[in-house]
Short mmCIF file of C-alpha atoms in Angstrom, two decimals:
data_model
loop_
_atom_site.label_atom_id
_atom_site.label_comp_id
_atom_site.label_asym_id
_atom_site.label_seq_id
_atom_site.Cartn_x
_atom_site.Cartn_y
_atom_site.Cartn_z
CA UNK A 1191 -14.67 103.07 -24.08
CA UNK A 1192 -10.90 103.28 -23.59
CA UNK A 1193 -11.00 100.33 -21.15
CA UNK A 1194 -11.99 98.14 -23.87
CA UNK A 1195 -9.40 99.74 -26.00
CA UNK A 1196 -6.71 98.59 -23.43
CA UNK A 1197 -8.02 95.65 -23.20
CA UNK A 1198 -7.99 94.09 -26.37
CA UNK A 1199 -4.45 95.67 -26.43
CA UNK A 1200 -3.24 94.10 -24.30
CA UNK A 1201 -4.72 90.61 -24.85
CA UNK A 1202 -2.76 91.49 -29.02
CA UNK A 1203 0.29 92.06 -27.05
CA UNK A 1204 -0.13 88.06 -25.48
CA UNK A 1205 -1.24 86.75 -28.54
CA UNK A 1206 2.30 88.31 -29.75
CA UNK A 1207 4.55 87.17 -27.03
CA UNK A 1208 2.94 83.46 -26.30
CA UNK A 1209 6.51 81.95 -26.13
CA UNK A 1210 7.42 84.34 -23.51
CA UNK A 1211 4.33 84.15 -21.39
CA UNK A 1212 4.56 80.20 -21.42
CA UNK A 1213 8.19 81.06 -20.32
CA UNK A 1214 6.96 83.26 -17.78
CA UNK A 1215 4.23 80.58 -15.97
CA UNK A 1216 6.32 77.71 -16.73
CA UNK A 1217 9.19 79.90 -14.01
CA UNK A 1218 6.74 80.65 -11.66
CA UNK A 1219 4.82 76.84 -11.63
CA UNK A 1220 8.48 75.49 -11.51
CA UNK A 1221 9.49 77.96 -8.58
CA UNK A 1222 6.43 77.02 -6.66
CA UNK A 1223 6.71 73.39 -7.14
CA UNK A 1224 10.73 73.73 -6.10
CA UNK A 1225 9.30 75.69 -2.64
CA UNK A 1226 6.31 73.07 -1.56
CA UNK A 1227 8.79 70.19 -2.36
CA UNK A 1228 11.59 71.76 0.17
CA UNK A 1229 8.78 72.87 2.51
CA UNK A 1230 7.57 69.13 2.80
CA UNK A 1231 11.75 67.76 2.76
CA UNK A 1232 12.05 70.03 5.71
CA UNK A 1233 9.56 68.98 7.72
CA UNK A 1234 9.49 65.46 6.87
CA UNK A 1235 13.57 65.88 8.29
CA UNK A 1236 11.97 67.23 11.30
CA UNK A 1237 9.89 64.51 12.09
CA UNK A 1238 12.37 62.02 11.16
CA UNK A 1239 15.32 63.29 13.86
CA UNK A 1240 12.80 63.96 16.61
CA UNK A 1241 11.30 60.50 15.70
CA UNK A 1242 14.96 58.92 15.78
CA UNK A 1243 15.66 60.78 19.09
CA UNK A 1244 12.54 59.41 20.30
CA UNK A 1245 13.07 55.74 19.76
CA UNK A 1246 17.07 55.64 20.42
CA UNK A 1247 17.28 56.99 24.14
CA UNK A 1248 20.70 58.44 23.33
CA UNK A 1249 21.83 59.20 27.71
CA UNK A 1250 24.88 58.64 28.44
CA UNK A 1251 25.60 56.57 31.53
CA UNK A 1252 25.55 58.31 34.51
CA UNK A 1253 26.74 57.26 38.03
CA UNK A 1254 24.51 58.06 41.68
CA UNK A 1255 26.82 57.37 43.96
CA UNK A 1256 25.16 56.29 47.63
CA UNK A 1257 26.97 55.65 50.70
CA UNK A 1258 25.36 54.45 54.12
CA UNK A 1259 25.91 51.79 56.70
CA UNK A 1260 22.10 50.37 56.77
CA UNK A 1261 21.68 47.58 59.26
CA UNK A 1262 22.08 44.43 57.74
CA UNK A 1263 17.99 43.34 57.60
CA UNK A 1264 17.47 47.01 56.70
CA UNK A 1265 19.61 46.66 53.49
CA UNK A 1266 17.08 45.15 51.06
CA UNK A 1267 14.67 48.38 52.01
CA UNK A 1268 17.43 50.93 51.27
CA UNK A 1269 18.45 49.03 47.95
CA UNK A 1270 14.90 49.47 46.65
CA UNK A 1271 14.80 52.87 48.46
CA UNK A 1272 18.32 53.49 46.33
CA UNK A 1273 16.73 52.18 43.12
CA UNK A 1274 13.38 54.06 43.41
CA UNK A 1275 15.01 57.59 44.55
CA UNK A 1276 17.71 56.81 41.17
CA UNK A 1277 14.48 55.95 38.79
CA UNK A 1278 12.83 59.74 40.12
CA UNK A 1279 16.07 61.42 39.42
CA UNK A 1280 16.85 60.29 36.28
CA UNK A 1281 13.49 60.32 34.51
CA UNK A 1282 12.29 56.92 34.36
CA UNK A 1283 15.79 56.03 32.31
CA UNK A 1284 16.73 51.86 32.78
CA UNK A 1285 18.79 52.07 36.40
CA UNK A 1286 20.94 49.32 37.69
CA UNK A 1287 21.76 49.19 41.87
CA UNK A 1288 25.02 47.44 42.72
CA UNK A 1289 25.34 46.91 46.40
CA UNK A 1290 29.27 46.88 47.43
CA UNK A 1291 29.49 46.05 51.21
CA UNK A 1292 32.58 47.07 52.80
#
């Protein structure tokens, strides 16, 4: 019997204080809303740089130098030996093979 005594308390008490208890949920919708909005920002921003680092191969250039005195019909094999060994060590990244005979 005194639960239902309680009850009906409080549910006077609401009644009472409406303005405050729209207050109240109108806070805590707002604050939820505000959280899942920067939740998806966030990860949309996260998706967005690794997509952008992705696309844009942002290496700087980098130099291999070689040096060997191949015999002159064995250069052509140790240019594409060069360009294949360069290709392996830098990750399948574009690779240009200049030749300068001495």
């Amino acid at each position: 019997m005194g639960g239902k005594f309680v009850t009906r308390f409080v549910l006077l008490r609401l009644r009472a204080h409406r303005l405050l208890l729209t207050a109240a949920l109108l806070a805590v919708l707002l604050t939820a809303s505000v959280l899942a909005t920067l939740t998806a920002f966030s990860g949309s921003v996260g998706e967005a740089a690794l997509r952008h680092t992705l696309d844009h191969r942002a290496a700087a250039d980098a130099a291999l130098v070689v040096r060997g005195e191949p015999e002159p019909e064995a250069r052509e094999a140790a240019g594409l030996a060069v360009a294949e060994g360069a290709r392996r060590t830098f990750g399948g990244l574009p690779v240009t093979v200049r030749t300068l005979p001495r």
